């Protein structure tokens, strides 16, 4: 990751260079020219990066970040619909044509994250390759320990560490959780496509007794297929091993037609995917964004758009305080995030209630009756 010498005293320190961290940096560089902004990221580049379907409403955020042209030339695959067998065995189509912005995308996820990093650097942010190990200090005088890379001080710290949510973890905050969902994902070579239909590469969702399946072609001549289920059910079914994963795939009607398991590139990889939200109050100058404040079910395909949105709002709140000493922006930011999650939770519950074919199955019973996991 490119880096340059940086003063240990910065205005804004961002933990994590995923979409949330880099979007915050890009926006802050624009609205606070001259502010010193540093992003630290562990710099781990995983070959198989999960989370690639973005719906049409990503467009205004790309425009706002000034990356639309670069994005459109980057070789991501346009997508025009999602197919799903949900509440019925037949596939139904959700056409993006009916959206204001008509094209969704399946991202080359590593390329997308790198594009945002490059833009953040171009605008003046500095990215250091480091694992943030601890945080202490006082409001607007925070000290950040990056181990061998050194210690930094900053007025504002943005936690964009994704699933790790490290500041919340250090503060011992407990999120409100809706479920205990995990993904058991396998990546394939593109030849894994079995069907030759026009929609062979489309993103397909298929509900099953123990959860739901997702399969899609992704840039780089690959496919991904995953079973989404609860962590205890995944253990009981042994779907973290290939034989049981393959067996459960064979029980599907639509997904199995799109995947030929002999082209598997990986074993099942497990990713936490529970819906959750941190409800606590953060110390002044500490702002969590993206998955570090709330995480949505991959069924929604909203994770990346939500990450960009939260980071833009957080950057406005920080700018208000930086320029005018006004803290109202922080209150508005946290109120917006809370409302967003409450609205999401209602939609999430209603969506899972549409599937009633397995009333005795624990996965579905939990979603039909409980308030929280
Ligand atoms: C199975 C699955 C499928 C998904 N599918 C989709 C999808 O189709 N569409 C969609 O929009 N979203 C999807 N998502 C969600 C999406 O991937 C996330 O919402 C999105 O990546 C959040 O961005 P972020 O920047 O908040 O976090 P991340 O992208 O996770 O970035 C966090 C960064 O912080 C770094 N970091 C963590 N700890 C430290 C530390 N201590 N020090 C320094 N750096 C640190 C990490 O290395 C990482 O680079 C899916 C998620 C899962 C689990």
Tab-separated table of C-alpha atoms and ligand atoms in Angstrom:
chain	number	residue	atom	x	y	z
A	1	UNK	CA	0.000	0.000	0.000
A	2	UNK	CA	1.517	3.397	-0.939
A	3	UNK	CA	2.547	5.475	2.033
A	4	UNK	CA	4.622	8.550	2.760
A	5	UNK	CA	6.173	10.018	5.899
A	6	UNK	CA	3.499	11.335	8.196
A	7	UNK	CA	3.539	13.429	11.308
A	8	UNK	CA	2.323	11.502	14.347
A	9	UNK	CA	-0.031	14.432	15.047
A	10	UNK	CA	-3.031	14.387	12.756
A	11	UNK	CA	-6.493	15.923	12.821
A	12	UNK	CA	-8.422	12.832	11.877
A	13	UNK	CA	-7.270	9.253	12.301
A	14	UNK	CA	-9.227	6.536	10.483
A	15	UNK	CA	-8.967	2.874	11.469
A	16	UNK	CA	-9.563	0.682	8.401
A	17	UNK	CA	-9.268	1.282	4.651
A	18	UNK	CA	-12.407	-0.547	3.520
A	19	UNK	CA	-15.126	1.404	1.659
A	20	UNK	CA	-16.240	3.183	4.852
A	21	UNK	CA	-12.762	4.384	5.876
A	22	UNK	CA	-11.676	5.551	2.443
A	23	UNK	CA	-15.023	7.244	1.669
A	24	UNK	CA	-14.731	9.180	4.943
A	25	UNK	CA	-11.193	10.256	3.998
A	26	UNK	CA	-12.190	11.336	0.471
A	27	UNK	CA	-15.078	13.430	1.770
A	28	UNK	CA	-13.048	14.979	4.613
A	29	UNK	CA	-10.195	15.903	2.259
A	30	UNK	CA	-12.728	17.792	0.176
A	31	UNK	CA	-14.639	19.602	2.910
A	32	UNK	CA	-11.655	20.243	5.201
A	33	UNK	CA	-8.794	21.069	2.817
A	34	UNK	CA	-5.577	21.239	4.803
A	35	UNK	CA	-6.758	18.864	7.528
A	36	UNK	CA	-4.241	16.106	8.235
A	37	UNK	CA	-5.898	12.752	7.656
A	38	UNK	CA	-4.313	9.369	8.249
A	39	UNK	CA	-5.799	5.933	7.597
A	40	UNK	CA	-4.278	2.799	9.145
A	41	UNK	CA	-5.131	-0.591	7.711
A	42	UNK	CA	-3.784	-4.043	8.462
A	43	UNK	CA	-3.076	-4.254	4.731
A	44	UNK	CA	-4.140	-7.874	4.506
A	45	UNK	CA	-5.115	-8.512	0.902
A	46	UNK	CA	-7.276	-11.584	0.753
A	47	UNK	CA	-7.540	-13.237	-2.652
A	48	UNK	CA	-11.170	-14.218	-2.085
A	49	UNK	CA	-12.942	-11.055	-0.950
A	50	UNK	CA	-16.606	-11.449	-0.037
A	51	UNK	CA	-19.345	-8.843	-0.665
A	52	UNK	CA	-19.660	-7.865	-4.302
A	53	UNK	CA	-23.285	-7.154	-5.327
A	54	UNK	CA	-24.238	-3.510	-5.229
A	55	UNK	CA	-27.683	-2.210	-6.146
A	56	UNK	CA	-28.350	0.719	-8.510
A	57	UNK	CA	-28.567	3.339	-5.691
A	58	UNK	CA	-24.768	3.172	-5.324
A	59	UNK	CA	-24.596	5.667	-8.192
A	60	UNK	CA	-25.180	8.961	-6.290
A	61	UNK	CA	-22.516	7.958	-3.754
A	62	UNK	CA	-19.964	7.291	-6.478
A	63	UNK	CA	-20.854	10.687	-7.958
A	64	UNK	CA	-20.507	12.370	-4.581
A	65	UNK	CA	-17.059	10.788	-4.092
A	66	UNK	CA	-16.026	11.842	-7.601
A	67	UNK	CA	-15.132	8.301	-8.725
A	68	UNK	CA	-17.920	7.452	-11.190
A	69	UNK	CA	-15.735	7.659	-14.325
A	70	UNK	CA	-12.970	5.536	-12.807
A	71	UNK	CA	-15.568	3.082	-11.523
A	72	UNK	CA	-17.201	2.667	-14.933
A	73	UNK	CA	-13.862	1.892	-16.613
A	74	UNK	CA	-12.778	-0.621	-13.977
A	75	UNK	CA	-14.298	-3.807	-15.393
A	76	UNK	CA	-17.003	-4.428	-12.802
A	77	UNK	CA	-19.916	-6.466	-14.206
A	78	UNK	CA	-23.177	-4.598	-14.708
A	79	UNK	CA	-26.237	-6.437	-13.442
A	80	UNK	CA	-29.848	-5.789	-14.326
A	81	UNK	CA	-31.805	-8.062	-12.023
A	82	UNK	CA	-31.700	-10.418	-9.079
A	83	UNK	CA	-33.522	-13.744	-9.291
A	84	UNK	CA	-34.979	-15.261	-6.168
A	85	UNK	CA	-36.996	-18.269	-5.075
A	86	UNK	CA	-38.343	-16.879	-1.810
A	87	UNK	CA	-41.728	-17.895	-0.401
A	88	UNK	CA	-42.199	-20.088	-3.470
A	89	UNK	CA	-40.133	-22.703	-5.308
A	90	UNK	CA	-40.247	-20.714	-8.571
A	91	UNK	CA	-37.687	-18.055	-9.470
A	92	UNK	CA	-38.971	-14.508	-9.512
A	93	UNK	CA	-37.097	-11.551	-10.994
A	94	UNK	CA	-36.394	-8.180	-9.362
A	95	UNK	CA	-35.696	-5.939	-12.361
A	96	UNK	CA	-33.408	-2.959	-11.752
A	97	UNK	CA	-35.022	-1.286	-14.785
A	98	UNK	CA	-37.712	-0.097	-12.390
A	99	UNK	CA	-35.160	1.738	-10.197
A	100	UNK	CA	-34.250	5.401	-10.698
A	101	UNK	CA	-30.676	4.237	-11.367
A	102	UNK	CA	-31.138	1.163	-13.524
A	103	UNK	CA	-27.855	-0.679	-13.266
A	104	UNK	CA	-26.536	-2.631	-10.326
A	105	UNK	CA	-23.029	-4.097	-10.261
A	106	UNK	CA	-21.102	-7.168	-9.268
A	107	UNK	CA	-17.807	-5.776	-8.157
A	108	UNK	CA	-14.256	-6.863	-8.483
A	109	UNK	CA	-14.233	-6.198	-4.759
A	110	UNK	CA	-10.463	-5.875	-4.317
A	111	UNK	CA	-10.319	-3.516	-7.313
A	112	UNK	CA	-13.183	-1.436	-5.895
A	113	UNK	CA	-11.538	-1.076	-2.482
A	114	UNK	CA	-8.206	-0.203	-4.150
A	115	UNK	CA	-9.894	2.449	-6.318
A	116	UNK	CA	-11.219	4.202	-3.214
A	117	UNK	CA	-7.814	3.960	-1.492
A	118	UNK	CA	-6.104	5.510	-4.528
A	119	UNK	CA	-8.649	8.349	-4.566
A	120	UNK	CA	-8.154	9.017	-0.843
A	121	UNK	CA	-4.378	9.247	-1.380
A	122	UNK	CA	-4.844	11.460	-4.446
A	123	UNK	CA	-6.925	13.870	-2.349
A	124	UNK	CA	-4.220	14.106	0.332
A	125	UNK	CA	-4.915	11.385	2.905
A	126	UNK	CA	-2.019	9.205	4.018
A	127	UNK	CA	-2.434	5.457	4.366
A	128	UNK	CA	-0.158	3.499	6.687
A	129	UNK	CA	0.045	-0.244	6.823
A	130	UNK	CA	-0.495	-1.009	10.497
A	131	UNK	CA	-2.766	-2.800	12.908
A	132	UNK	CA	-4.220	-0.360	15.424
A	133	UNK	CA	-3.630	-1.929	18.808
A	134	UNK	CA	-5.123	0.434	21.350
A	135	UNK	CA	-6.621	3.843	21.932
A	136	UNK	CA	-6.519	6.114	24.962
A	137	UNK	CA	-6.618	9.807	25.843
A	138	UNK	CA	-9.317	12.401	26.345
A	139	UNK	CA	-12.077	13.887	24.193
A	140	UNK	CA	-10.526	15.426	21.060
A	141	UNK	CA	-7.023	14.444	22.303
A	142	UNK	CA	-6.827	10.793	21.371
A	143	UNK	CA	-3.696	8.664	21.263
A	144	UNK	CA	-3.589	5.729	18.882
A	145	UNK	CA	-1.034	2.953	19.243
A	146	UNK	CA	-0.056	1.298	15.958
A	147	UNK	CA	2.649	-1.000	17.379
A	148	UNK	CA	5.899	-0.893	15.415
A	149	UNK	CA	4.508	1.756	13.068
A	150	UNK	CA	4.343	4.187	15.984
A	151	UNK	CA	1.924	6.221	18.057
A	152	UNK	CA	-0.370	8.905	16.665
A	153	UNK	CA	-2.467	11.625	18.200
A	154	UNK	CA	-5.684	12.955	16.715
A	155	UNK	CA	-8.691	15.124	17.533
A	156	UNK	CA	-11.101	12.718	15.875
A	157	UNK	CA	-10.913	8.952	15.451
A	158	UNK	CA	-13.130	7.208	12.924
A	159	UNK	CA	-13.597	3.498	13.562
A	160	UNK	CA	-13.995	1.947	10.103
A	161	UNK	CA	-12.624	-1.440	11.131
A	162	UNK	CA	-15.678	-3.305	9.779
A	163	UNK	CA	-16.733	-6.506	11.489
A	164	UNK	CA	-13.926	-6.087	14.067
A	165	UNK	CA	-15.537	-2.848	15.403
A	166	UNK	CA	-12.433	-2.508	17.509
A	167	UNK	CA	-13.274	0.642	19.453
A	168	UNK	CA	-16.663	-0.726	20.492
A	169	UNK	CA	-14.917	-3.933	21.494
A	170	UNK	CA	-12.332	-2.054	23.581
A	171	UNK	CA	-15.157	-0.082	25.201
A	172	UNK	CA	-16.874	-3.422	25.912
A	173	UNK	CA	-20.037	-2.317	24.114
A	174	UNK	CA	-22.510	-5.067	23.267
A	175	UNK	CA	-24.423	-4.682	20.003
A	176	UNK	CA	-28.120	-5.276	19.532
A	177	UNK	CA	-28.190	-8.409	17.361
A	178	UNK	CA	-31.059	-9.658	15.214
A	179	UNK	CA	-29.596	-13.099	14.477
A	180	UNK	CA	-26.467	-15.272	14.369
A	181	UNK	CA	-26.144	-15.558	10.605
A	182	UNK	CA	-22.959	-16.849	8.953
A	183	UNK	CA	-22.007	-17.393	5.319
A	184	UNK	CA	-20.414	-20.697	4.250
A	185	UNK	CA	-18.967	-19.568	0.910
A	186	UNK	CA	-17.095	-21.407	-1.836
A	187	UNK	CA	-15.386	-19.713	-4.799
A	188	UNK	CA	-15.297	-21.377	-8.228
A	189	UNK	CA	-13.767	-20.998	-11.638
A	190	UNK	CA	-16.327	-19.641	-14.088
A	191	UNK	CA	-16.589	-23.035	-15.870
A	192	UNK	CA	-18.513	-23.946	-12.751
A	193	UNK	CA	-21.507	-22.546	-14.617
A	194	UNK	CA	-23.761	-25.494	-15.439
A	195	UNK	CA	-26.753	-23.883	-17.116
A	196	UNK	CA	-26.451	-22.053	-20.451
A	197	UNK	CA	-29.530	-19.897	-19.898
A	198	UNK	CA	-29.338	-16.137	-20.486
A	199	UNK	CA	-29.439	-15.652	-16.718
A	200	UNK	CA	-26.684	-18.156	-15.973
A	201	UNK	CA	-24.493	-15.443	-14.444
A	202	UNK	CA	-27.218	-13.525	-12.588
A	203	UNK	CA	-27.284	-13.261	-8.822
A	204	UNK	CA	-29.681	-15.943	-7.588
A	205	UNK	CA	-31.171	-16.400	-4.122
A	206	UNK	CA	-32.944	-19.589	-3.109
A	207	UNK	CA	-34.478	-20.187	0.325
A	208	UNK	CA	-34.075	-23.648	1.859
A	209	UNK	CA	-34.992	-25.339	5.124
A	210	UNK	CA	-31.763	-24.360	6.895
A	211	UNK	CA	-31.454	-20.812	5.504
A	212	UNK	CA	-30.862	-19.565	1.991
A	213	UNK	CA	-28.388	-19.914	-0.853
A	214	UNK	CA	-26.783	-17.244	-2.992
A	215	UNK	CA	-24.824	-17.729	-6.222
A	216	UNK	CA	-23.454	-15.252	-8.754
A	217	UNK	CA	-20.740	-14.814	-11.351
A	218	UNK	CA	-18.136	-12.280	-10.257
A	219	UNK	CA	-15.441	-10.431	-12.212
A	220	UNK	CA	-12.208	-12.335	-12.769
A	221	UNK	CA	-13.978	-15.319	-14.349
A	222	UNK	CA	-15.172	-16.615	-11.031
A	223	UNK	CA	-18.351	-17.641	-9.338
A	224	UNK	CA	-19.272	-17.605	-5.686
A	225	UNK	CA	-21.917	-19.709	-3.984
A	226	UNK	CA	-22.817	-19.601	-0.320
A	227	UNK	CA	-25.188	-21.110	2.160
A	228	UNK	CA	-26.395	-18.551	4.694
A	229	UNK	CA	-27.481	-20.120	7.968
A	230	UNK	CA	-27.134	-19.657	11.720
A	231	UNK	CA	-23.786	-20.489	13.274
A	232	UNK	CA	-25.156	-23.397	15.370
A	233	UNK	CA	-26.991	-24.851	12.353
A	234	UNK	CA	-23.826	-24.570	10.229
A	235	UNK	CA	-21.980	-26.583	12.883
A	236	UNK	CA	-24.733	-29.167	13.191
A	237	UNK	CA	-24.930	-29.657	9.405
A	238	UNK	CA	-21.096	-29.695	9.109
A	239	UNK	CA	-21.370	-27.382	6.090
A	240	UNK	CA	-17.972	-25.922	6.944
A	241	UNK	CA	-16.670	-29.119	5.274
A	242	UNK	CA	-16.950	-29.680	1.531
A	243	UNK	CA	-18.812	-33.051	1.532
A	244	UNK	CA	-21.773	-31.737	3.576
A	245	UNK	CA	-21.714	-28.361	1.756
A	246	UNK	CA	-21.912	-30.220	-1.570
A	247	UNK	CA	-24.710	-32.446	-0.257
A	248	UNK	CA	-26.819	-29.455	0.791
A	249	UNK	CA	-26.139	-27.760	-2.545
A	250	UNK	CA	-27.501	-30.888	-4.261
A	251	UNK	CA	-30.805	-30.401	-2.393
A	252	UNK	CA	-31.385	-27.010	-4.034
A	253	UNK	CA	-33.403	-26.617	-7.198
A	254	UNK	CA	-31.894	-23.555	-8.902
A	255	UNK	CA	-28.471	-22.962	-7.347
A	256	UNK	CA	-27.191	-26.466	-8.154
A	257	UNK	CA	-27.877	-25.837	-11.854
A	258	UNK	CA	-25.489	-22.892	-11.770
A	259	UNK	CA	-22.585	-24.537	-9.969
A	260	UNK	CA	-20.383	-27.467	-10.904
A	261	UNK	CA	-18.490	-28.308	-7.733
A	262	UNK	CA	-15.546	-29.877	-9.527
A	263	UNK	CA	-14.342	-26.343	-10.327
A	264	UNK	CA	-14.152	-25.304	-6.666
A	265	UNK	CA	-11.175	-23.070	-5.868
A	266	UNK	CA	-11.679	-23.114	-2.104
A	267	UNK	CA	-13.136	-25.093	0.739
A	268	UNK	CA	-16.181	-23.532	2.431
A	269	UNK	CA	-15.045	-20.279	4.057
A	270	UNK	CA	-17.055	-18.979	7.004
A	271	UNK	CA	-17.872	-15.259	7.332
A	272	UNK	CA	-19.900	-13.743	10.183
A	273	UNK	CA	-22.949	-11.959	8.791
A	274	UNK	CA	-25.246	-11.286	11.765
A	275	UNK	CA	-27.331	-8.111	11.650
A	276	UNK	CA	-26.252	-5.891	14.544
A	277	UNK	CA	-26.103	-2.343	15.748
A	278	UNK	CA	-24.130	-0.645	18.542
A	279	UNK	CA	-26.579	1.403	20.554
A	280	UNK	CA	-24.135	2.916	23.075
A	281	UNK	CA	-22.937	6.514	23.310
A	282	UNK	CA	-19.368	7.076	22.104
A	283	UNK	CA	-16.828	9.405	23.761
A	284	UNK	CA	-16.587	12.842	22.070
A	285	UNK	CA	-14.538	12.733	18.874
A	286	UNK	CA	-14.946	8.973	18.334
A	287	UNK	CA	-17.153	8.075	15.372
A	288	UNK	CA	-17.832	4.504	14.167
A	289	UNK	CA	-18.893	4.132	10.514
A	290	UNK	CA	-19.797	1.333	8.085
A	291	UNK	CA	-19.955	-2.180	9.512
A	292	UNK	CA	-18.267	-0.912	12.673
A	293	UNK	CA	-21.531	0.782	13.700
A	294	UNK	CA	-24.136	-1.452	12.036
A	295	UNK	CA	-24.198	-4.524	9.897
A	296	UNK	CA	-26.998	-5.586	7.561
A	297	UNK	CA	-27.917	-9.045	6.242
A	298	UNK	CA	-26.181	-9.769	2.901
A	299	UNK	CA	-29.702	-10.500	1.606
A	300	UNK	CA	-30.124	-6.725	1.441
A	301	UNK	CA	-26.969	-6.133	-0.687
A	302	UNK	CA	-26.796	-2.849	1.217
A	303	UNK	CA	-23.487	-3.190	3.103
A	304	UNK	CA	-21.309	-1.141	0.765
A	305	UNK	CA	-23.904	1.549	0.008
A	306	UNK	CA	-24.586	1.856	3.734
A	307	UNK	CA	-20.844	2.109	4.448
A	308	UNK	CA	-20.471	4.977	1.950
A	309	UNK	CA	-23.583	6.752	3.255
A	310	UNK	CA	-22.565	6.563	6.923
A	311	UNK	CA	-19.089	7.838	6.126
A	312	UNK	CA	-20.364	10.831	4.203
A	313	UNK	CA	-22.704	11.751	7.088
A	314	UNK	CA	-19.920	11.234	9.639
A	315	UNK	CA	-17.591	13.484	7.635
A	316	UNK	CA	-20.196	16.293	7.713
A	317	UNK	CA	-20.574	15.918	11.511
A	318	UNK	CA	-16.802	16.084	12.012
A	319	UNK	CA	-16.500	19.115	9.718
A	320	UNK	CA	-19.190	20.975	11.702
A	321	UNK	CA	-17.271	20.421	14.897
A	322	UNK	CA	-13.848	21.107	13.360
A	323	UNK	CA	-14.939	24.390	11.792
A	324	UNK	CA	-17.543	25.705	14.250
A	325	UNK	CA	-17.216	23.672	17.452
A	326	UNK	CA	-20.788	22.522	16.793
A	327	UNK	CA	-21.596	19.109	18.302
A	328	UNK	CA	-25.149	18.933	16.891
A	329	UNK	CA	-23.857	17.095	13.830
A	330	UNK	CA	-22.705	14.170	15.982
A	331	UNK	CA	-26.137	13.857	17.620
A	332	UNK	CA	-27.777	13.969	14.185
A	333	UNK	CA	-25.357	11.359	12.859
A	334	UNK	CA	-26.070	8.867	15.643
A	335	UNK	CA	-29.844	9.518	15.404
A	336	UNK	CA	-29.697	8.855	11.644
A	337	UNK	CA	-27.765	5.630	12.141
A	338	UNK	CA	-30.226	4.456	14.804
A	339	UNK	CA	-33.249	5.239	12.601
A	340	UNK	CA	-31.619	3.563	9.640
A	341	UNK	CA	-31.122	0.381	11.653
A	342	UNK	CA	-34.650	0.431	13.138
A	343	UNK	CA	-36.146	0.795	9.650
A	344	UNK	CA	-33.879	-1.933	8.361
A	345	UNK	CA	-34.901	-4.261	11.226
A	346	UNK	CA	-38.590	-3.871	10.281
A	347	UNK	CA	-37.898	-4.594	6.616
A	348	UNK	CA	-35.652	-7.515	7.563
A	349	UNK	CA	-38.369	-9.092	9.719
A	350	UNK	CA	-41.097	-8.580	7.091
A	351	UNK	CA	-38.909	-10.052	4.385
A	352	UNK	CA	-38.130	-13.207	6.342
A	353	UNK	CA	-41.846	-13.555	7.180
A	354	UNK	CA	-42.602	-13.856	3.477
A	355	UNK	CA	-40.992	-17.317	3.546
A	356	UNK	CA	-43.393	-19.729	5.339
A	357	UNK	CA	-42.578	-23.079	3.711
A	358	UNK	CA	-40.638	-24.535	6.670
A	359	UNK	CA	-42.627	-23.541	9.808
A	360	UNK	CA	-40.885	-26.224	11.919
A	361	UNK	CA	-37.312	-25.312	10.904
A	362	UNK	CA	-35.312	-23.483	13.629
A	363	UNK	CA	-33.751	-21.024	11.130
A	364	UNK	CA	-37.182	-19.759	10.077
A	365	UNK	CA	-38.893	-20.065	13.477
A	366	UNK	CA	-36.257	-17.751	15.012
A	367	UNK	CA	-36.869	-15.111	12.381
A	368	UNK	CA	-40.626	-15.370	12.546
A	369	UNK	CA	-40.965	-14.941	16.275
A	370	UNK	CA	-37.984	-13.356	18.073
A	371	UNK	CA	-37.122	-9.705	18.647
A	372	UNK	CA	-33.350	-10.216	19.092
A	373	UNK	CA	-30.882	-13.092	18.972
B	1	LIG	C1	-21.071	-13.139	3.374
B	1	LIG	C2	-21.180	-11.673	3.111
B	1	LIG	C3	-21.679	-11.240	1.905
B	1	LIG	C4	-21.809	-9.868	1.665
B	1	LIG	N1	-22.325	-9.480	0.470
B	1	LIG	C5	-22.481	-8.159	0.233
B	1	LIG	C6	-23.012	-7.729	-1.015
B	1	LIG	O1	-23.312	-8.530	-1.907
B	1	LIG	N2	-23.156	-6.384	-1.201
B	1	LIG	C7	-22.827	-5.466	-0.236
B	1	LIG	O2	-22.993	-4.261	-0.456
B	1	LIG	N3	-22.302	-5.861	0.935
B	1	LIG	C8	-22.125	-7.172	1.189
B	1	LIG	N4	-21.580	-7.565	2.379
B	1	LIG	C9	-21.218	-6.544	3.377
B	1	LIG	C10	-19.998	-5.717	2.961
B	1	LIG	O3	-18.914	-6.533	2.631
B	1	LIG	C11	-19.644	-4.781	4.116
B	1	LIG	O4	-20.818	-4.106	4.539
B	1	LIG	C12	-18.592	-3.732	3.740
B	1	LIG	O5	-17.374	-4.366	3.430
B	1	LIG	C13	-18.397	-2.784	4.913
B	1	LIG	O6	-17.341	-1.910	4.652
B	1	LIG	P1	-16.452	-1.349	5.845
B	1	LIG	O7	-15.480	-0.406	5.220
B	1	LIG	O8	-17.323	-0.884	6.939
B	1	LIG	O9	-15.679	-2.632	6.435
B	1	LIG	P2	-14.611	-3.577	5.719
B	1	LIG	O10	-14.812	-3.619	4.260
B	1	LIG	O11	-14.688	-4.868	6.476
B	1	LIG	O12	-13.203	-2.876	6.016
B	1	LIG	C14	-12.659	-2.851	7.323
B	1	LIG	C15	-11.154	-2.643	7.196
B	1	LIG	O13	-10.617	-2.420	8.508
B	1	LIG	C16	-9.379	-3.098	8.624
B	1	LIG	N5	-9.111	-3.318	10.045
B	1	LIG	C17	-9.805	-4.099	10.927
B	1	LIG	N6	-9.221	-4.039	12.143
B	1	LIG	C18	-8.150	-3.195	12.033
B	1	LIG	C19	-7.153	-2.727	12.960
B	1	LIG	N7	-7.140	-3.130	14.237
B	1	LIG	N8	-6.220	-1.882	12.508
B	1	LIG	C20	-6.212	-1.462	11.212
B	1	LIG	N9	-7.125	-1.868	10.289
B	1	LIG	C21	-8.083	-2.724	10.708
B	1	LIG	C22	-9.609	-4.388	7.841
B	1	LIG	O14	-8.370	-4.950	7.438
B	1	LIG	C23	-10.426	-3.872	6.645
B	1	LIG	O15	-9.583	-3.485	5.586
B	1	LIG	C24	-21.435	-8.934	2.652
B	1	LIG	C25	-20.892	-9.369	3.862
B	1	LIG	C26	-20.782	-10.730	4.103
B	1	LIG	C27	-20.233	-11.193	5.426
